[in-house]
Each structure stands twice: as structure tokens, then as C-alpha cells.
Tab-separated table of C-alpha atoms in Angstrom:
chain	number	residue	atom	x	y	z
L	47	MET	CA	-4.914	17.761	-16.854
L	48	ASN	CA	-7.311	17.382	-18.903
L	49	ASN	CA	-9.486	15.796	-16.451
L	50	GLY	CA	-9.451	18.469	-13.689
L	51	LEU	CA	-6.775	19.549	-11.509
L	52	HIS	CA	-7.300	16.805	-9.040
L	53	ALA	CA	-6.605	14.015	-11.935
L	54	ALA	CA	-2.588	15.813	-12.686
L	55	SER	CA	0.330	14.022	-10.904
L	56	ALA	CA	2.465	15.415	-7.982
L	57	VAL	CA	5.058	15.694	-10.514
L	58	GLU	CA	3.292	18.306	-12.548
L	59	LEU	CA	1.351	20.449	-10.163
L	60	VAL	CA	5.045	21.766	-8.590
L	61	ALA	CA	5.944	21.726	-12.075
L	62	ALA	CA	3.276	24.439	-12.100
L	63	TYR	CA	3.322	25.963	-9.050
L	64	ARG	CA	7.943	26.684	-9.350
L	65	ASP	CA	6.696	28.387	-12.759
L	66	GLY	CA	3.056	30.509	-11.547
L	67	LYS	CA	0.488	28.697	-14.130
L	68	LEU	CA	-0.746	26.899	-11.452
L	69	SER	CA	-2.140	27.491	-7.719
L	70	PRO	CA	-2.105	25.033	-4.314
L	71	VAL	CA	-5.454	26.898	-3.214
L	72	GLU	CA	-7.091	26.491	-6.864
L	73	VAL	CA	-6.163	22.822	-7.039
L	74	THR	CA	-6.694	21.788	-3.552
L	75	GLN	CA	-9.979	23.359	-4.193
L	76	ASP	CA	-10.589	20.578	-7.209
L	77	VAL	CA	-9.611	18.085	-5.612
L	78	LEU	CA	-12.081	18.923	-2.340
L	79	ALA	CA	-14.463	19.712	-5.264
L	80	HIS	CA	-13.771	15.917	-7.134
L	81	VAL	CA	-13.783	14.249	-4.145
L	82	ALA	CA	-16.958	15.642	-2.620
L	83	ARG	CA	-18.290	13.684	-5.679
L	84	TRP	CA	-16.980	10.501	-5.169
L	85	GLU	CA	-16.950	10.412	-1.391
L	86	PRO	CA	-20.605	9.214	-0.754
L	87	HIS	CA	-20.071	6.063	-2.903
L	88	LEU	CA	-16.768	5.296	-1.280
L	89	GLN	CA	-16.459	5.695	1.752
L	90	ALA	CA	-13.007	6.308	1.196
L	91	THR	CA	-11.555	8.875	4.417
L	92	TYR	CA	-11.893	9.820	7.823
L	93	LEU	CA	-10.698	13.313	9.332
L	94	LEU	CA	-12.004	14.933	5.673
L	95	ARG	CA	-11.124	18.694	6.416
L	96	PRO	CA	-12.374	21.161	3.948
L	97	GLU	CA	-11.179	24.342	5.746
L	98	ALA	CA	-8.109	23.326	7.464
L	99	ALA	CA	-6.762	21.976	3.652
L	100	LEU	CA	-7.578	25.748	2.563
L	101	GLU	CA	-5.745	27.188	4.489
L	102	GLN	CA	-2.696	25.207	4.696
L	103	ALA	CA	-3.254	25.083	0.514
L	104	ARG	CA	-2.765	29.090	1.071
L	105	ALA	CA	-0.018	29.551	3.259
L	106	SER	CA	1.708	26.687	0.606
L	107	GLU	CA	0.756	29.678	-2.023
L	108	ALA	CA	2.433	32.224	-0.494
L	109	ARG	CA	5.709	29.957	-0.107
L	110	TRP	CA	5.571	29.677	-3.782
L	111	ARG	CA	4.938	33.554	-4.537
L	112	SER	CA	8.055	34.091	-2.858
L	113	GLY	CA	9.996	31.527	-3.831
L	114	ALA	CA	10.451	29.859	-1.180
L	115	PRO	CA	9.222	26.305	-0.831
L	116	LEU	CA	9.304	24.304	1.519
L	117	GLY	CA	10.370	21.289	0.323
L	118	PRO	CA	9.362	19.367	-2.980
L	119	LEU	CA	6.108	18.189	-2.669
L	120	ASP	CA	4.867	22.069	-1.422
L	121	GLY	CA	1.199	22.757	-2.490
L	122	VAL	CA	0.899	18.880	-3.051
L	123	PRO	CA	-2.589	17.576	-1.491
L	124	VAL	CA	-2.208	13.699	0.290
L	125	THR	CA	-3.536	11.474	2.851
L	126	ILE	CA	-2.311	9.833	5.394
L	127	LYS	CA	-3.426	6.629	6.388
L	128	GLU	CA	-5.613	6.551	9.891
L	129	ASN	CA	-3.222	4.161	11.605
L	130	ILE	CA	-0.445	6.679	10.853
L	131	ALA	CA	-0.536	9.283	13.921
L	132	THR	CA	-0.991	12.589	13.318
L	133	ARG	CA	-0.006	15.296	15.871
L	134	GLY	CA	-3.972	16.003	17.456
L	135	ASP	CA	-6.078	13.617	15.847
L	136	PRO	CA	-7.462	10.174	17.730
L	137	LEU	CA	-5.580	6.689	16.558
L	138	PRO	CA	-8.197	4.383	15.825
L	139	ALA	CA	-7.611	1.421	13.946
L	140	GLY	CA	-10.294	1.139	11.840
L	141	THR	CA	-11.905	-0.758	15.242
L	142	ALA	CA	-14.909	0.794	17.588
L	143	ALA	CA	-12.738	-0.645	20.438
L	144	VAL	CA	-10.460	2.369	20.896
L	145	ASP	CA	-10.678	5.369	22.939
L	146	LEU	CA	-10.106	7.709	20.770
L	147	LYS	CA	-7.238	9.778	22.325
L	148	PRO	CA	-5.460	12.835	20.422
L	149	ALA	CA	-1.554	11.292	19.313
L	150	ALA	CA	1.120	13.619	20.526
L	151	LEU	CA	2.846	13.886	18.022
L	152	ASP	CA	2.791	12.777	13.604
L	153	ALA	CA	4.375	9.919	13.427
L	154	PRO	CA	7.455	9.762	10.964
L	155	PRO	CA	5.578	9.576	7.769
L	156	ALA	CA	3.147	12.117	8.617
L	157	ALA	CA	6.297	13.945	9.874
L	158	ARG	CA	7.927	14.235	7.312
L	159	LEU	CA	5.278	15.365	4.014
L	160	ARG	CA	4.327	18.313	6.871
L	161	GLU	CA	8.228	19.372	6.790
L	162	ALA	CA	7.946	19.179	3.160
L	163	GLY	CA	4.648	21.588	2.834
L	164	ALA	CA	2.237	18.611	1.764
L	165	VAL	CA	-1.292	19.831	2.293
L	166	PHE	CA	-3.786	16.716	4.270
L	167	PHE	CA	-7.078	17.311	3.451
L	168	SER	CA	-7.671	13.929	4.761
L	169	LYS	CA	-6.835	10.312	5.838
L	170	THR	CA	-7.915	7.705	4.550
L	171	THR	CA	-9.892	4.250	5.758
L	172	MET	CA	-8.903	1.458	7.444
L	173	PRO	CA	-10.348	-2.021	8.584
L	174	ASP	CA	-9.467	-3.401	12.249
L	175	TYR	CA	-6.595	-3.615	13.341
L	176	GLY	CA	-5.409	-4.211	10.003
L	177	MET	CA	-5.871	-6.925	9.914
L	178	LEU	CA	-7.949	-7.575	7.146
L	179	SER	CA	-7.732	-7.441	2.700
L	180	SER	CA	-10.389	-5.008	3.031
L	181	GLY	CA	-12.596	-1.942	3.788
L	182	LEU	CA	-14.499	-3.323	6.261
L	183	SER	CA	-14.784	-1.736	9.757
L	184	SER	CA	-16.832	-2.361	13.162
L	185	PHE	CA	-15.189	2.133	13.111
L	186	HIS	CA	-15.509	3.442	9.519
L	187	THR	CA	-17.857	2.746	6.644
L	188	LEU	CA	-17.159	0.136	3.896
L	189	ALA	CA	-15.867	1.676	2.189
L	190	ARG	CA	-15.426	0.071	-1.881
L	191	ASN	CA	-13.384	0.188	-5.175
L	192	PRO	CA	-14.618	2.704	-6.978
L	193	TRP	CA	-14.078	0.264	-9.859
L	194	ASP	CA	-17.028	-1.888	-9.357
L	195	LEU	CA	-18.674	-0.234	-6.142
L	196	ALA	CA	-19.798	-3.654	-5.254
L	197	LEU	CA	-15.659	-4.738	-4.146
L	198	THR	CA	-13.797	-4.393	-1.759
L	199	PRO	CA	-10.774	-2.314	-2.790
L	200	GLY	CA	-8.880	-4.643	-0.628
L	201	GLY	CA	-6.845	-3.553	2.559
L	202	SER	CA	-5.750	-2.467	5.459
L	203	SER	CA	-4.658	0.401	2.879
L	204	ALA	CA	-7.906	0.520	1.835
L	205	GLY	CA	-9.331	4.598	2.220
L	206	ALA	CA	-6.122	4.664	0.821
L	207	GLY	CA	-6.181	2.008	-2.632
L	208	ALA	CA	-10.293	3.956	-3.301
L	209	ALA	CA	-8.596	7.375	-2.776
L	210	ALA	CA	-5.528	6.469	-5.241
L	211	ALA	CA	-7.981	5.233	-7.951
L	212	ALA	CA	-10.810	7.451	-8.267
L	213	GLY	CA	-8.798	11.113	-8.177
L	214	TYR	CA	-8.174	12.093	-4.376
L	215	GLY	CA	-4.827	13.881	-5.637
L	216	PRO	CA	-1.780	12.830	-6.249
L	217	LEU	CA	-0.429	11.622	-3.226
L	218	HIS	CA	-1.478	8.909	-0.629
L	219	VAL	CA	0.497	7.363	2.257
L	220	GLY	CA	-0.349	3.452	3.422
L	221	THR	CA	1.151	0.456	5.563
L	222	ASP	CA	1.574	-3.019	4.613
L	223	ILE	CA	3.001	-5.638	7.119
L	224	GLY	CA	1.741	-9.084	4.698
L	225	GLY	CA	0.406	-6.745	1.736
L	226	SER	CA	-1.543	-3.922	3.228
L	227	LEU	CA	0.077	-1.847	0.179
L	228	ARG	CA	0.681	-4.117	-2.564
L	229	LEU	CA	-3.190	-5.854	-2.206
L	230	PRO	CA	-5.340	-2.691	-2.673
L	231	ALA	CA	-2.851	-1.401	-4.989
L	232	GLY	CA	-3.026	-4.158	-7.389
L	233	TRP	CA	-7.310	-3.808	-7.290
L	234	CYS	CA	-7.552	-0.632	-7.545
L	235	GLY	CA	-5.196	-0.360	-10.191
L	236	ILE	CA	-2.960	1.919	-8.854
L	237	PHE	CA	0.954	1.718	-8.058
L	238	THR	CA	3.164	1.572	-4.742
L	239	LEU	CA	5.988	0.982	-3.269
L	240	LYS	CA	6.733	-1.833	0.082
L	241	PRO	CA	9.703	-0.381	0.377
L	242	SER	CA	12.926	-2.594	2.313
L	243	LEU	CA	11.732	-2.593	5.831
L	244	GLY	CA	13.717	0.676	7.770
L	245	ARG	CA	13.699	2.861	4.142
L	246	ILE	CA	10.441	4.839	5.452
L	247	PRO	CA	11.229	5.416	9.080
L	248	ILE	CA	7.724	4.223	11.123
L	249	ASP	CA	6.665	4.604	14.139
L	250	PRO	CA	5.748	2.018	16.137
L	251	PRO	CA	8.213	-0.105	14.436
L	252	TYR	CA	7.346	-3.923	13.720
L	253	MET	CA	8.149	-7.274	12.072
L	254	GLY	CA	8.323	-6.138	8.078
L	255	ARG	CA	5.705	-3.403	8.742
L	256	ALA	CA	6.312	-0.736	6.010
L	257	ALA	CA	4.573	2.364	5.366
L	258	GLY	CA	5.685	3.770	0.958
L	259	PRO	CA	3.734	5.476	-1.361
L	260	MET	CA	0.474	4.733	-3.221
L	261	THR	CA	-0.361	6.779	-6.290
L	262	ARG	CA	-0.758	6.412	-10.351
L	263	THR	CA	1.856	6.901	-12.304
L	264	VAL	CA	5.859	5.573	-11.256
L	265	GLY	CA	7.312	8.865	-11.010
L	266	ASP	CA	4.818	10.456	-7.506
L	267	SER	CA	6.361	8.055	-5.256
L	268	ALA	CA	9.232	8.667	-6.771
L	269	LEU	CA	8.636	11.725	-5.779
L	270	MET	CA	7.498	10.732	-2.888
L	271	MET	CA	10.412	8.629	-1.240
L	272	GLN	CA	12.211	11.574	-1.788
L	273	VAL	CA	10.912	13.068	1.275
L	274	LEU	CA	9.212	10.075	3.595
L	275	SER	CA	12.626	8.521	3.405
L	276	ARG	CA	14.909	10.775	5.231
L	277	PRO	CA	15.337	9.465	8.844
L	278	ASP	CA	13.187	9.308	12.195
L	279	ALA	CA	14.959	7.848	15.837
L	280	ARG	CA	12.041	6.470	16.714
L	281	ASP	CA	11.821	3.802	14.126
L	282	SER	CA	14.377	1.188	15.503
L	283	MET	CA	15.424	-1.186	12.156
L	284	ASN	CA	15.603	3.307	10.506
L	285	LEU	CA	18.064	1.875	7.339
L	286	PRO	CA	21.463	4.376	7.457
L	287	PRO	CA	20.866	8.030	5.743
L	288	ASN	CA	21.357	6.715	1.405
L	289	ASP	CA	22.453	9.328	-0.158
L	290	ILE	CA	19.858	8.031	-1.993
L	291	ASP	CA	18.880	9.437	-5.930
L	292	TRP	CA	15.207	9.475	-6.418
L	293	ALA	CA	15.182	11.442	-9.449
L	294	SER	CA	17.437	8.421	-11.393
L	295	HIS	CA	14.364	6.005	-11.452
L	296	GLU	CA	13.062	7.470	-14.685
L	297	VAL	CA	14.684	5.203	-17.713
L	298	GLY	CA	13.598	4.237	-20.766
L	299	ALA	CA	12.832	0.315	-21.127
L	300	ASP	CA	16.442	-0.217	-23.004
L	301	HIS	CA	17.057	-0.293	-18.724
L	302	LEU	CA	14.521	-4.097	-18.801
L	303	LYS	CA	17.845	-4.987	-21.644
L	304	GLY	CA	19.768	-8.435	-19.595
L	305	LEU	CA	17.801	-8.239	-16.076
L	306	ARG	CA	17.645	-11.720	-14.861
L	307	ILE	CA	14.028	-11.539	-14.111
L	308	GLY	CA	12.256	-15.219	-11.960
L	309	LEU	CA	8.812	-15.334	-13.554
L	310	LEU	CA	6.780	-16.852	-9.911
L	311	LEU	CA	3.361	-18.308	-11.426
L	312	ASP	CA	2.347	-20.405	-7.994
L	313	ALA	CA	2.541	-19.088	-4.443
L	314	GLY	CA	2.845	-22.075	-3.167
L	315	CYS	CA	0.852	-21.790	-0.770
L	316	GLY	CA	-3.125	-20.467	-0.302
L	317	LEU	CA	-5.776	-19.715	-3.698
L	318	PRO	CA	-5.099	-20.668	-6.644
L	319	VAL	CA	-4.286	-18.442	-9.478
L	320	ASP	CA	-7.121	-16.749	-11.737
L	321	PRO	CA	-6.758	-17.584	-14.762
L	322	GLU	CA	-6.805	-14.406	-16.277
L	323	ILE	CA	-4.707	-12.895	-13.415
L	324	GLN	CA	-1.556	-15.903	-14.758
L	325	ALA	CA	-2.236	-14.351	-18.782
L	326	ALA	CA	-1.887	-11.509	-17.352
L	327	VAL	CA	1.885	-11.522	-15.663
L	328	GLU	CA	2.021	-14.024	-18.491
L	329	HIS	CA	2.220	-11.431	-21.008
L	330	ALA	CA	4.112	-9.009	-18.738
L	331	ALA	CA	7.126	-12.084	-18.781
L	332	ARG	CA	6.195	-11.833	-22.636
L	333	LEU	CA	6.495	-8.001	-22.111
L	334	PHE	CA	9.802	-7.774	-20.084
L	335	GLU	CA	11.458	-10.807	-22.753
L	336	ALA	CA	10.479	-8.457	-26.301
L	337	ALA	CA	12.465	-5.188	-24.036
L	338	GLY	CA	15.656	-7.524	-23.632
L	339	ALA	CA	14.863	-9.639	-20.257
L	340	ILE	CA	16.281	-12.845	-19.560
L	341	VAL	CA	13.317	-14.548	-18.485
L	342	GLU	CA	13.151	-17.842	-16.217
L	343	PRO	CA	9.958	-19.389	-14.555
L	344	MET	CA	10.525	-19.325	-11.102
L	345	ARG	CA	9.290	-22.954	-8.685
L	346	PRO	CA	7.239	-21.485	-5.141
L	347	PHE	CA	9.586	-21.264	-2.132
L	348	MET	CA	6.567	-20.595	0.421
L	349	THR	CA	4.403	-23.406	1.687
L	350	GLN	CA	1.307	-23.758	3.550
L	351	SER	CA	2.898	-24.076	7.061
L	352	MET	CA	4.549	-20.858	6.507
L	353	LEU	CA	2.005	-19.215	5.801
L	354	ASP	CA	-0.264	-20.883	8.120
L	355	GLY	CA	2.189	-20.015	11.301
L	356	MET	CA	2.137	-16.493	10.265
L	357	ASP	CA	-1.332	-16.604	10.707
L	358	HIS	CA	-1.220	-18.544	14.073
L	359	LEU	CA	1.684	-15.974	15.584
L	360	TRP	CA	-0.732	-13.101	14.205
L	361	ARG	CA	-4.060	-14.452	15.645
L	362	MET	CA	-2.614	-15.069	19.223
L	363	ARG	CA	-0.787	-11.860	19.016
L	364	SER	CA	-4.578	-10.700	18.236
L	365	HIS	CA	-6.181	-12.950	21.098
L	366	VAL	CA	-3.555	-11.453	23.485
L	367	ASP	CA	-4.141	-8.029	23.049
L	368	MET	CA	-8.209	-7.993	22.849
L	369	GLN	CA	-7.826	-9.624	26.911
L	370	ALA	CA	-6.391	-6.724	27.629
L	371	LEU	CA	-9.779	-4.719	25.688
L	372	ARG	CA	-12.743	-4.557	28.811
L	373	ALA	CA	-15.814	-6.931	27.816
L	374	ASP	CA	-17.534	-3.340	26.262
L	375	GLN	CA	-14.578	-3.247	24.212
L	376	ARG	CA	-14.366	-6.492	22.717
L	377	ALA	CA	-17.683	-6.531	22.495
L	378	LYS	CA	-17.127	-4.348	19.718
L	379	VAL	CA	-14.316	-5.857	17.900
L	380	LEU	CA	-15.351	-7.115	14.215
L	381	PRO	CA	-16.873	-10.325	15.095
L	382	TYR	CA	-14.716	-11.863	11.710
L	383	ILE	CA	-12.033	-11.183	13.764
L	384	ARG	CA	-12.711	-11.626	17.213
L	385	GLU	CA	-13.346	-15.767	15.907
L	386	TRP	CA	-9.690	-15.913	14.205
L	387	ALA	CA	-8.195	-14.792	17.325
L	388	GLU	CA	-9.562	-16.555	20.291
L	389	SER	CA	-9.401	-19.690	17.563
L	390	SER	CA	-5.755	-19.385	18.314
L	391	ALA	CA	-6.776	-19.845	23.094
L	392	GLY	CA	-5.671	-23.705	22.708
L	393	PHE	CA	-1.913	-22.925	21.216
L	394	SER	CA	0.365	-24.100	23.061
L	395	GLY	CA	3.467	-22.877	24.100
L	396	GLU	CA	5.182	-24.505	21.613
L	397	HIS	CA	2.527	-24.754	18.942
L	398	VAL	CA	3.640	-20.469	19.604
L	399	PHE	CA	7.259	-20.944	18.719
L	400	ARG	CA	6.979	-23.591	16.064
L	401	ALA	CA	4.247	-20.957	14.533
L	402	PHE	CA	6.984	-17.776	14.758
L	403	SER	CA	9.512	-20.164	13.620
L	404	GLN	CA	7.566	-19.663	9.867
L	405	PHE	CA	8.036	-16.352	10.017
L	406	HIS	CA	12.439	-17.248	9.788
L	407	ALA	CA	11.704	-20.179	7.204
L	408	THR	CA	10.010	-17.245	5.409
L	409	ARG	CA	12.813	-14.920	4.884
L	410	VAL	CA	15.172	-17.733	4.175
L	411	ALA	CA	13.196	-19.154	1.578
L	412	ALA	CA	12.743	-15.898	-0.425
L	413	VAL	CA	15.692	-14.573	-0.480
L	414	SER	CA	17.257	-18.201	-1.345
L	415	ALA	CA	14.798	-18.168	-4.097
L	416	CYS	CA	15.745	-14.823	-5.572
L	417	SER	CA	19.250	-14.558	-4.794
L	418	LYS	CA	19.727	-16.257	-8.254
L	419	PHE	CA	17.790	-13.042	-10.534
L	420	ASP	CA	18.107	-9.422	-10.616
L	421	TYR	CA	14.444	-9.052	-9.692
L	422	VAL	CA	11.341	-11.709	-9.672
L	423	ILE	CA	7.546	-11.218	-10.485
L	424	SER	CA	4.502	-12.149	-9.844
L	425	PRO	CA	0.784	-11.746	-9.388
L	426	VAL	CA	-0.094	-9.460	-5.862
L	427	SER	CA	-2.957	-11.449	-5.560
L	428	PRO	CA	-4.320	-14.936	-7.126
L	429	ASN	CA	-7.239	-13.928	-7.172
L	430	MET	CA	-9.781	-11.229	-8.450
L	431	PRO	CA	-11.060	-8.620	-5.412
L	432	ALA	CA	-14.262	-10.007	-2.900
L	433	PRO	CA	-17.453	-8.634	-2.486
L	434	ALA	CA	-16.623	-5.776	-0.699
L	435	GLU	CA	-18.957	-6.749	2.466
L	436	ASP	CA	-15.959	-9.749	3.249
L	437	ALA	CA	-13.784	-9.235	5.026
L	438	SER	CA	-11.578	-11.887	3.657
L	439	PRO	CA	-11.193	-13.463	-0.437
L	440	THR	CA	-12.100	-16.441	1.442
L	441	ASN	CA	-14.276	-14.795	4.428
L	442	ASP	CA	-13.199	-17.537	6.678
L	443	PRO	CA	-11.871	-16.303	9.873
L	444	LEU	CA	-9.693	-19.698	9.920
L	445	ARG	CA	-8.654	-19.123	6.575
L	446	PRO	CA	-7.979	-15.741	6.551
L	447	LEU	CA	-5.043	-15.408	4.919
L	448	GLU	CA	-4.451	-17.237	1.193
L	449	HIS	CA	-4.546	-14.795	-0.132
L	450	ILE	CA	-0.979	-12.882	0.803
L	451	GLY	CA	1.063	-16.165	-0.451
L	452	PHE	CA	2.871	-14.100	-2.927
L	453	THR	CA	3.412	-10.667	-1.510
L	454	VAL	CA	4.367	-12.003	2.355
L	455	PRO	CA	7.426	-13.788	1.706
L	456	PHE	CA	9.026	-9.770	0.888
L	457	ASN	CA	7.766	-8.344	4.380
L	458	MET	CA	9.641	-10.656	5.749
L	459	SER	CA	12.805	-10.947	4.027
L	460	GLU	CA	12.792	-7.170	4.293
L	461	GLN	CA	12.884	-6.517	0.049
L	462	PRO	CA	11.367	-3.886	-1.554
L	463	ALA	CA	8.621	-5.289	-3.842
L	464	ALA	CA	6.110	-2.936	-6.319
L	465	SER	CA	2.607	-3.016	-7.497
L	466	ILE	CA	1.877	-1.961	-11.314
L	467	ASN	CA	-1.419	-3.053	-13.086
L	468	CYS	CA	0.302	-4.826	-15.744
L	469	GLY	CA	-3.808	-5.721	-17.454
L	470	TYR	CA	-7.696	-5.763	-16.991
L	471	SER	CA	-9.989	-8.434	-16.329
L	472	ALA	CA	-13.391	-9.591	-19.455
L	473	GLY	CA	-15.223	-7.710	-16.300
L	474	GLY	CA	-12.335	-4.568	-17.279
L	475	LEU	CA	-11.219	-5.082	-13.042
L	476	PRO	CA	-7.689	-3.543	-13.374
L	477	ILE	CA	-4.331	-7.459	-12.962
L	478	GLY	CA	-1.623	-6.067	-10.191
L	479	LEU	CA	1.631	-6.982	-10.970
L	480	GLN	CA	4.361	-7.299	-8.329
L	481	ILE	CA	7.974	-6.890	-8.675
L	482	ALA	CA	10.315	-7.500	-6.176
L	483	GLY	CA	14.450	-6.608	-5.865
L	484	GLN	CA	17.158	-7.360	-3.834
L	485	ARG	CA	17.213	-5.819	-0.169
L	486	PHE	CA	17.839	-2.228	0.304
L	487	ASP	CA	16.691	-2.134	-4.194
L	488	ASP	CA	14.219	0.124	-3.767
L	489	LEU	CA	15.199	2.601	-6.267
L	490	GLY	CA	16.222	-0.199	-8.737
L	491	VAL	CA	12.373	-1.352	-8.387
L	492	LEU	CA	11.348	1.543	-9.223
L	493	ARG	CA	13.295	1.889	-12.274
L	494	VAL	CA	11.653	-1.579	-13.004
L	495	ALA	CA	8.640	-0.476	-12.447
L	496	ARG	CA	9.546	2.582	-14.565
L	497	ALA	CA	10.262	1.354	-17.083
L	498	PHE	CA	7.648	-1.639	-17.373
L	499	GLU	CA	5.427	1.247	-16.877
L	500	GLN	CA	6.372	2.054	-20.778
L	501	ILE	CA	6.359	-1.046	-22.577
L	502	ARG	CA	2.712	-2.023	-20.904
L	503	GLU	CA	-0.871	-1.545	-23.527
L	504	VAL	CA	-2.237	1.754	-22.840
L	505	GLN	CA	-4.435	2.124	-19.478
L	506	ARG	CA	-8.042	2.113	-18.913
L	507	PRO	CA	-9.631	5.609	-18.127
L	508	TRP	CA	-9.374	5.981	-13.429
L	509	PRO	CA	-13.047	5.040	-13.059
L	510	GLU	CA	-15.058	8.924	-12.562
L	511	PRO	CA	-18.633	9.076	-10.516
L	512	PRO	CA	-21.405	7.222	-10.729
L	513	GLY	CA	-24.067	10.219	-12.689
L	514	ALA	CA	-21.022	12.523	-13.360
């Protein structure tokens, strides 16, 4: 904890609370002071509420003193992505087009964290409707990457990725439907787990949509999974309750011995892989081999038709949603998003049906390709982070998804997939390695990630606020 309490892991904080060495109040105060130094530069927060956070921290302090914490995260600061409902707060979904109304209830991830005593001090920003891999929003101020403020943190969990890398406390929650946890995690150098569909209940549920932890360490994500994975009937896709020993993620490098690892370096669609990213992932593969894993190259299983089909269905979905808006609301949506959605106006019914069919084709291809391996490693994204002001890596609304070829198949196949830092570019930017597992093997992915965490090179210091 030499860099300040804000930099301590949740695992460290809970142990210190239990031993009476730290108070949730002093931790929350330190986190809030650190956020105040960073936030004018990052703009990662929404509904930042210092006084409410300190009130929660004081209540947690009293519980710890009486030996009655609410759960494994009691007193640990946490942020929650803006599109995860928190009782009494509006849900703008990143866009100025939404009429702001208070949410009636906490969505499942927020409810589980609140029940466990976590200290809610802020929500985090996102782009319009979560449809961009950037922090560009018509509602929120532009979010930036703490490693380089000229660049995007990724998206759509933009503020969460930036906040985790910048040290806004240890725990953050985002969502992912095509890469929205893993892309910002990769570009911000943090860890995330996009779990198997239904492992973490979410409301509203949607095909491929998952909530997940965003943290600096694998251990903190495993700790969050103890809480986030508890069942909730509101999610029609919620997996049956399963007594998973999340603490057993803690393994050594010898855990990798004998595992069959597929190495995927070509997504089969979208942007070509940046040479620095390919070199970092190939180096990670050699580390796996040195630890005793059996690494075999994989042929690409995605196609451009699959990626385009998903894009076109999502365009039509957004077009229908926008047609339901008033004209004054529609005018407030980011022009990039409007152009993207309106481009589907001439699609025929047959075209939309064929586009929808690509979701299942992607699922079948992903499951088949991964079936011969225990785990699959790949780049998280083919490209380094784009300029902060750009809506997407191509910045072209008619080529919007060219960067999600490695991530989106695992949403459709419902497989767990993590992002963990595996190196740095010549310019000092982090590079994400994706680790995907068989469906339901969330704990296995955490174990492989924890083993890799121990065999990768020493990580560079986390970025500090300008002038610090």
C-alpha cells in the first residue's frame, strides 16, 4: 500500500479492516482525494458523491468494529457503470436523448454489491447507448485514457476502464455485449472477466450481454465474483445457482502444465493485427509454453460476413429505437450513431433475417473451433487505442466494428473470456491478452489468468495524475 490507500487491492483492504489496521473511512477519503486529482483530466465519473460515500464508509466502519461486516466487500470503494441501474438515479445510457428518470430499483450487480456493504462513491461514464468503443458521449464529458490523455480508454465501459487504471479504488463494474469490458481493459492495462452468459445476473438481459468486474488484479475480480454471481430472478438467462469456490482461483504457474492452449492471431475479419500487439501475444504464448502448456496455432473461425451480419442487425435495432424517439431527442444523439443507425433504413426483411442468422453462425463456429482446446489466447483488439475524440478505431460509421473480431464471438458463444495485460508498446501503452475458456468455466479462466499474472514480466507503474 506504499502508493496510497487508493492503490491497495480489495483483498488487502478487507484483510486490513478485519485486523483493525485500516478503516473504510480513511480508505474512502484517500480514494476521493485521488479521484479529485485525476478527474479534471479523465472525466470518468458520473454522479460522484463524496458525502454519500463517506456516510456509507462510516456505517461500514461501525460494522467492522462490532465484528459484523455485511459481506466480503464491506467498506471497499466501488464504481458502477452508468447503464447499471442504481436506485433513485437516472439512467441516461450515455446519451443526451434520454429523458432522465430515477431508477426504481438497483439492477442485480448493484444490488449484490450494496448487500455486501461495498461503498458506492460514483458511477462511470459510457458512450451513447453503449454502442462505441470509446468514451465519446452526447451526455457525458469525453473520457480519456490515463496512460495517454490524447487517447481513448475504449468502451463502452469507458469510465470504468479509465477509473481502474487511474486508481479510483480497486473495484469497478462494467458491461459487455461485443467487447465492452475487454476492450477498455486491454487498452487501459487492467484485468477483467466477461463471464459466461448468465453467470452474473443482469437486468435487462439481452443476447450476449454480460456484466463483469474490472480490477487491477485477478484476485480482486475473483473476490467480486463471490458477490456478483449470486442469483437474481430478474435475469431470464441467469444460470442455476452453482457453489463455485472463487477463492480457489489462487494457483501457481505449475497450473499451466499440460493445458492445451489455442493461439489465435488472426480474427478472420476486421482490422489487421498491429505488429506490436502480435509480438506481445506471441511472447505471452512462449511464456505459456515455458510453463509447460501445449500451445497450438489456430485458424481463424470468424468471417467478415459474420461481423457484418451482427453489425447490420444492431444497426436496425438502433434505427427502430431511434424512430421511437421524439424528433428533438433524436437530434441529440451523436451524429456518428445516427448515421450508423439510419444506414439500415433500406434493409429488406430478408436482409435483416440473414444478418440475424450470423449471430448463431458465430456461436457455432466459436464453439467448434475452441472444442479441441482447454483455453484460447489471442489479442483483445487488433489495434492500439484510437484518438480520444474518435467514435471508433476506424472513425467510420459504416465500418464500426472492425476492431471486435477477437472479442464478439465469445459473447455469442456464451464463453467466459478475460483480458489481462501482456506487454507494452514502444510508446509505453499496455497491450491486452484475451484468455477464453469453455462455457461455464469462469473459474478456470481466472486460474489461467492468475497463473499468467505470475509468469509475465514485472508490470510498469500505474499512471499518475498530471503534475503529481
